Amino acid sequence: MTTSAPVAPRPTPEATKKPRRQSSFNEGTGRLAALLLSPTLIVLLLVVVYPILSAFRESLYQSGQRIDESGFVVQGDEFVGWDNFTAIFQGETADRFWNAFYNTTFFTVTCVILETVLGVAMALVMHKAFKGRGLVRASILVPWAIPTVVSALLWKWIFQADGIANAILGTQILWSTEGWQSVLSVIIADTWKTAPFIGLLVLAGLQTIPDEVYEAAKVDGASPWQTFIRITMPLVKPALLVAVLFRILDTLRIFDLPFVLVGPNKESVETLSILAYLEANQTRYGPAAAYATLLFIYVAVVAYVFVKVLGADVIGEARQAKPKKNGKNGKNGKLRNRDDRPALAGANAGTGSGGGGA
């Protein structure tokens, strides 16, 4: 009687697969990355970090000719610590600072709201397919292409006493004097200049929305307003938030438009940037650097709150969470997807009920 030798079990597909080669981060890769990034880091250090640190250091000193406590004339730089910052919030200087702070905030809120509404309207018009769309897009983007100083001079001629604005209104308004008219002229000029910027970014977001989404909404009987609120605005929100953030940061630093259009030493349109410039123009570099430092902190806080509260995605897809890998079952060691659990449960239930019926 012959006996057969035991047959070895066939290897499973998992055992026959070759292990994947994992890429490891070595020192050569790190050195190459550092070498490639070093030019960018050097430029950032020279253009961003060094001016910020220099301005903060200058804010701790007082320069120029002055009289000390003993009555002697002192020439040169003197370390005063936080005196330049505390002096901003005292006496007449505090009134001037808070006025400039209010003007800066008012211009930012008003101009950005108007520019957002007009920019979204421009983007919707440019997104439509009609004859002459290229000409309309070019004409809308012309104000953004004009330099700010040239735009300010253009509106200054419009708002002259014998300019086009008074001729259309039939009045004699002195737009460059103290009062509401100077504030209105700055708002009009800034909105005309920068609303196309928001429209351009929103247009880029509109072009990423598939046409099938709008076709499905039309089949479901959605009105144009419902389509705009429920489909267009949610899908274009990332691009719109980034555009609004850029405009907020830019308007907080507004200087050249009111300075050229209305002029310096105008209380109604004086901003923090203009105030810092006037201090530096009088060779008071310490207080000017203190104003610039406070403005930098203001801009940084607004940007941080805007990103954290509204969730503006300023770095693109890098903030998205990585997909989770499939986990293993603790007892059997088999791969199992969490999304398949309801389907498997339903299938098992269907099988059981069918078996009972049989």
PDB file of N, CA, C and O in Angstrom, residues 109-142:
ATOM      1  N   VAL A 109     -13.491  98.596   5.431  1.00  0.00           N
ATOM      2  CA  VAL A 109     -14.800  97.938   5.462  1.00  0.00           C
ATOM      3  C   VAL A 109     -15.672  98.392   4.299  1.00  0.00           C
ATOM      4  O   VAL A 109     -16.257  97.580   3.560  1.00  0.00           O
ATOM      5  N   THR A 110     -15.756  99.707   4.084  1.00  0.00           N
ATOM      6  CA  THR A 110     -16.647 100.232   3.040  1.00  0.00           C
ATOM      7  C   THR A 110     -16.180  99.838   1.651  1.00  0.00           C
ATOM      8  O   THR A 110     -16.973  99.347   0.823  1.00  0.00           O
ATOM      9  N   CYS A 111     -14.905 100.045   1.367  1.00  0.00           N
ATOM     10  CA  CYS A 111     -14.397  99.755   0.024  1.00  0.00           C
ATOM     11  C   CYS A 111     -14.451  98.278  -0.296  1.00  0.00           C
ATOM     12  O   CYS A 111     -14.819  97.886  -1.421  1.00  0.00           O
ATOM     13  N   VAL A 112     -14.112  97.424   0.651  1.00  0.00           N
ATOM     14  CA  VAL A 112     -14.098  95.986   0.380  1.00  0.00           C
ATOM     15  C   VAL A 112     -15.516  95.470   0.142  1.00  0.00           C
ATOM     16  O   VAL A 112     -15.739  94.618  -0.738  1.00  0.00           O
ATOM     17  N   ILE A 113     -16.491  95.978   0.886  1.00  0.00           N
ATOM     18  CA  ILE A 113     -17.880  95.539   0.666  1.00  0.00           C
ATOM     19  C   ILE A 113     -18.348  95.950  -0.728  1.00  0.00           C
ATOM     20  O   ILE A 113     -18.926  95.140  -1.483  1.00  0.00           O
ATOM     21  N   LEU A 114     -18.122  97.206  -1.108  1.00  0.00           N
ATOM     22  CA  LEU A 114     -18.531  97.666  -2.434  1.00  0.00           C
ATOM     23  C   LEU A 114     -17.782  96.924  -3.536  1.00  0.00           C
ATOM     24  O   LEU A 114     -18.371  96.531  -4.555  1.00  0.00           O
ATOM     25  N   GLU A 115     -16.488  96.719  -3.345  1.00  0.00           N
ATOM     26  CA  GLU A 115     -15.704  96.019  -4.362  1.00  0.00           C
ATOM     27  C   GLU A 115     -16.122  94.565  -4.497  1.00  0.00           C
ATOM     28  O   GLU A 115     -16.099  94.008  -5.609  1.00  0.00           O
ATOM     29  N   THR A 116     -16.518  93.935  -3.402  1.00  0.00           N
ATOM     30  CA  THR A 116     -16.964  92.539  -3.476  1.00  0.00           C
ATOM     31  C   THR A 116     -18.256  92.420  -4.260  1.00  0.00           C
ATOM     32  O   THR A 116     -18.405  91.537  -5.123  1.00  0.00           O
ATOM     33  N   VAL A 117     -19.215  93.308  -3.979  1.00  0.00           N
ATOM     34  CA  VAL A 117     -20.499  93.260  -4.698  1.00  0.00           C
ATOM     35  C   VAL A 117     -20.286  93.521  -6.187  1.00  0.00           C
ATOM     36  O   VAL A 117     -20.775  92.775  -7.058  1.00  0.00           O
ATOM     37  N   LEU A 118     -19.546  94.584  -6.512  1.00  0.00           N
ATOM     38  CA  LEU A 118     -19.303  94.907  -7.921  1.00  0.00           C
ATOM     39  C   LEU A 118     -18.425  93.851  -8.594  1.00  0.00           C
ATOM     40  O   LEU A 118     -18.616  93.531  -9.771  1.00  0.00           O
ATOM     41  N   GLY A 119     -17.442  93.314  -7.871  1.00  0.00           N
ATOM     42  CA  GLY A 119     -16.566  92.304  -8.449  1.00  0.00           C
ATOM     43  C   GLY A 119     -17.307  91.028  -8.805  1.00  0.00           C
ATOM     44  O   GLY A 119     -17.079  90.437  -9.871  1.00  0.00           O
ATOM     45  N   VAL A 120     -18.203  90.579  -7.925  1.00  0.00           N
ATOM     46  CA  VAL A 120     -18.992  89.382  -8.222  1.00  0.00           C
ATOM     47  C   VAL A 120     -19.905  89.642  -9.422  1.00  0.00           C
ATOM     48  O   VAL A 120     -20.068  88.780 -10.299  1.00  0.00           O
ATOM     49  N   ALA A 121     -20.506  90.842  -9.489  1.00  0.00           N
ATOM     50  CA  ALA A 121     -21.346  91.175 -10.639  1.00  0.00           C
ATOM     51  C   ALA A 121     -20.533  91.196 -11.936  1.00  0.00           C
ATOM     52  O   ALA A 121     -20.978  90.685 -12.978  1.00  0.00           O
ATOM     53  N   MET A 122     -19.325  91.755 -11.890  1.00  0.00           N
ATOM     54  CA  MET A 122     -18.460  91.751 -13.073  1.00  0.00           C
ATOM     55  C   MET A 122     -18.099  90.330 -13.493  1.00  0.00           C
ATOM     56  O   MET A 122     -18.074  90.007 -14.691  1.00  0.00           O
ATOM     57  N   ALA A 123     -17.809  89.475 -12.511  1.00  0.00           N
ATOM     58  CA  ALA A 123     -17.438  88.097 -12.835  1.00  0.00           C
ATOM     59  C   ALA A 123     -18.599  87.357 -13.491  1.00  0.00           C
ATOM     60  O   ALA A 123     -18.401  86.589 -14.442  1.00  0.00           O
ATOM     61  N   LEU A 124     -19.819  87.577 -13.008  1.00  0.00           N
ATOM     62  CA  LEU A 124     -20.977  86.926 -13.614  1.00  0.00           C
ATOM     63  C   LEU A 124     -21.201  87.407 -15.045  1.00  0.00           C
ATOM     64  O   LEU A 124     -21.578  86.617 -15.920  1.00  0.00           O
ATOM     65  N   VAL A 125     -20.963  88.698 -15.288  1.00  0.00           N
ATOM     66  CA  VAL A 125     -21.118  89.224 -16.647  1.00  0.00           C
ATOM     67  C   VAL A 125     -20.031  88.659 -17.565  1.00  0.00           C
ATOM     68  O   VAL A 125     -20.308  88.240 -18.696  1.00  0.00           O
ATOM     69  N   MET A 126     -18.783  88.641 -17.090  1.00  0.00           N
ATOM     70  CA  MET A 126     -17.692  88.135 -17.921  1.00  0.00           C
ATOM     71  C   MET A 126     -17.787  86.638 -18.165  1.00  0.00           C
ATOM     72  O   MET A 126     -17.217  86.116 -19.121  1.00  0.00           O
ATOM     73  N   HIS A 127     -18.515  85.920 -17.284  1.00  0.00           N
ATOM     74  CA  HIS A 127     -18.617  84.465 -17.421  1.00  0.00           C
ATOM     75  C   HIS A 127     -19.657  84.062 -18.464  1.00  0.00           C
ATOM     76  O   HIS A 127     -19.612  82.933 -18.975  1.00  0.00           O
ATOM     77  N   LYS A 128     -20.590  84.955 -18.775  1.00  0.00           N
ATOM     78  CA  LYS A 128     -21.624  84.642 -19.750  1.00  0.00           C
ATOM     79  C   LYS A 128     -21.037  84.607 -21.161  1.00  0.00           C
ATOM     80  O   LYS A 128     -20.088  85.329 -21.475  1.00  0.00           O
ATOM     81  N   ALA A 129     -21.625  83.763 -22.011  1.00  0.00           N
ATOM     82  CA  ALA A 129     -21.186  83.643 -23.404  1.00  0.00           C
ATOM     83  C   ALA A 129     -22.046  84.559 -24.271  1.00  0.00           C
ATOM     84  O   ALA A 129     -23.250  84.342 -24.405  1.00  0.00           O
ATOM     85  N   PHE A 130     -21.444  85.588 -24.832  1.00  0.00           N
ATOM     86  CA  PHE A 130     -22.141  86.509 -25.720  1.00  0.00           C
ATOM     87  C   PHE A 130     -21.111  87.142 -26.639  1.00  0.00           C
ATOM     88  O   PHE A 130     -19.903  87.042 -26.421  1.00  0.00           O
ATOM     89  N   LYS A 131     -21.600  87.797 -27.673  1.00  0.00           N
ATOM     90  CA  LYS A 131     -20.715  88.447 -28.620  1.00  0.00           C
ATOM     91  C   LYS A 131     -20.026  89.636 -27.967  1.00  0.00           C
ATOM     92  O   LYS A 131     -20.664  90.427 -27.275  1.00  0.00           O
ATOM     93  N   GLY A 132     -18.733  89.759 -28.224  1.00  0.00           N
ATOM     94  CA  GLY A 132     -17.985  90.860 -27.640  1.00  0.00           C
ATOM     95  C   GLY A 132     -17.570  90.635 -26.198  1.00  0.00           C
ATOM     96  O   GLY A 132     -17.249  91.595 -25.491  1.00  0.00           O
ATOM     97  N   ARG A 133     -17.566  89.357 -25.750  1.00  0.00           N
ATOM     98  CA  ARG A 133     -17.186  89.082 -24.361  1.00  0.00           C
ATOM     99  C   ARG A 133     -15.724  89.427 -24.109  1.00  0.00           C
ATOM    100  O   ARG A 133     -15.385  89.928 -23.036  1.00  0.00           O
ATOM    101  N   GLY A 134     -14.859  89.192 -25.084  1.00  0.00           N
ATOM    102  CA  GLY A 134     -13.446  89.547 -24.907  1.00  0.00           C
ATOM    103  C   GLY A 134     -13.244  91.034 -24.735  1.00  0.00           C
ATOM    104  O   GLY A 134     -12.435  91.473 -23.912  1.00  0.00           O
ATOM    105  N   LEU A 135     -14.015  91.846 -25.483  1.00  0.00           N
ATOM    106  CA  LEU A 135     -13.907  93.288 -25.343  1.00  0.00           C
ATOM    107  C   LEU A 135     -14.402  93.749 -23.983  1.00  0.00           C
ATOM    108  O   LEU A 135     -13.808  94.639 -23.360  1.00  0.00           O
ATOM    109  N   VAL A 136     -15.470  93.133 -23.493  1.00  0.00           N
ATOM    110  CA  VAL A 136     -15.988  93.495 -22.166  1.00  0.00           C
ATOM    111  C   VAL A 136     -14.990  93.127 -21.082  1.00  0.00           C
ATOM    112  O   VAL A 136     -14.757  93.899 -20.140  1.00  0.00           O
ATOM    113  N   ARG A 137     -14.374  91.947 -21.195  1.00  0.00           N
ATOM    114  CA  ARG A 137     -13.377  91.546 -20.200  1.00  0.00           C
ATOM    115  C   ARG A 137     -12.188  92.500 -20.194  1.00  0.00           C
ATOM    116  O   ARG A 137     -11.691  92.891 -19.127  1.00  0.00           O
ATOM    117  N   ALA A 138     -11.727  92.895 -21.366  1.00  0.00           N
ATOM    118  CA  ALA A 138     -10.587  93.816 -21.438  1.00  0.00           C
ATOM    119  C   ALA A 138     -10.940  95.172 -20.858  1.00  0.00           C
ATOM    120  O   ALA A 138     -10.147  95.783 -20.121  1.00  0.00           O
ATOM    121  N   SER A 139     -12.138  95.677 -21.150  1.00  0.00           N
ATOM    122  CA  SER A 139     -12.534  96.990 -20.634  1.00  0.00           C
ATOM    123  C   SER A 139     -12.711  96.975 -19.120  1.00  0.00           C
ATOM    124  O   SER A 139     -12.428  97.969 -18.446  1.00  0.00           O
ATOM    125  N   ILE A 140     -13.178  95.859 -18.580  1.00  0.00           N
ATOM    126  CA  ILE A 140     -13.350  95.770 -17.124  1.00  0.00           C
ATOM    127  C   ILE A 140     -12.004  95.717 -16.419  1.00  0.00           C
ATOM    128  O   ILE A 140     -11.832  96.275 -15.317  1.00  0.00           O
ATOM    129  N   LEU A 141     -11.008  95.087 -17.036  1.00  0.00           N
ATOM    130  CA  LEU A 141      -9.706  94.940 -16.397  1.00  0.00           C
ATOM    131  C   LEU A 141      -8.799  96.149 -16.591  1.00  0.00           C
ATOM    132  O   LEU A 141      -7.730  96.207 -15.986  1.00  0.00           O
ATOM    133  N   VAL A 142      -9.213  97.110 -17.414  1.00  0.00           N
ATOM    134  CA  VAL A 142      -8.374  98.296 -17.641  1.00  0.00           C
ATOM    135  C   VAL A 142      -8.128  99.087 -16.353  1.00  0.00           C
ATOM    136  O   VAL A 142      -6.992  99.495 -16.080  1.00  0.00           O
TER     137      VAL A 142
END
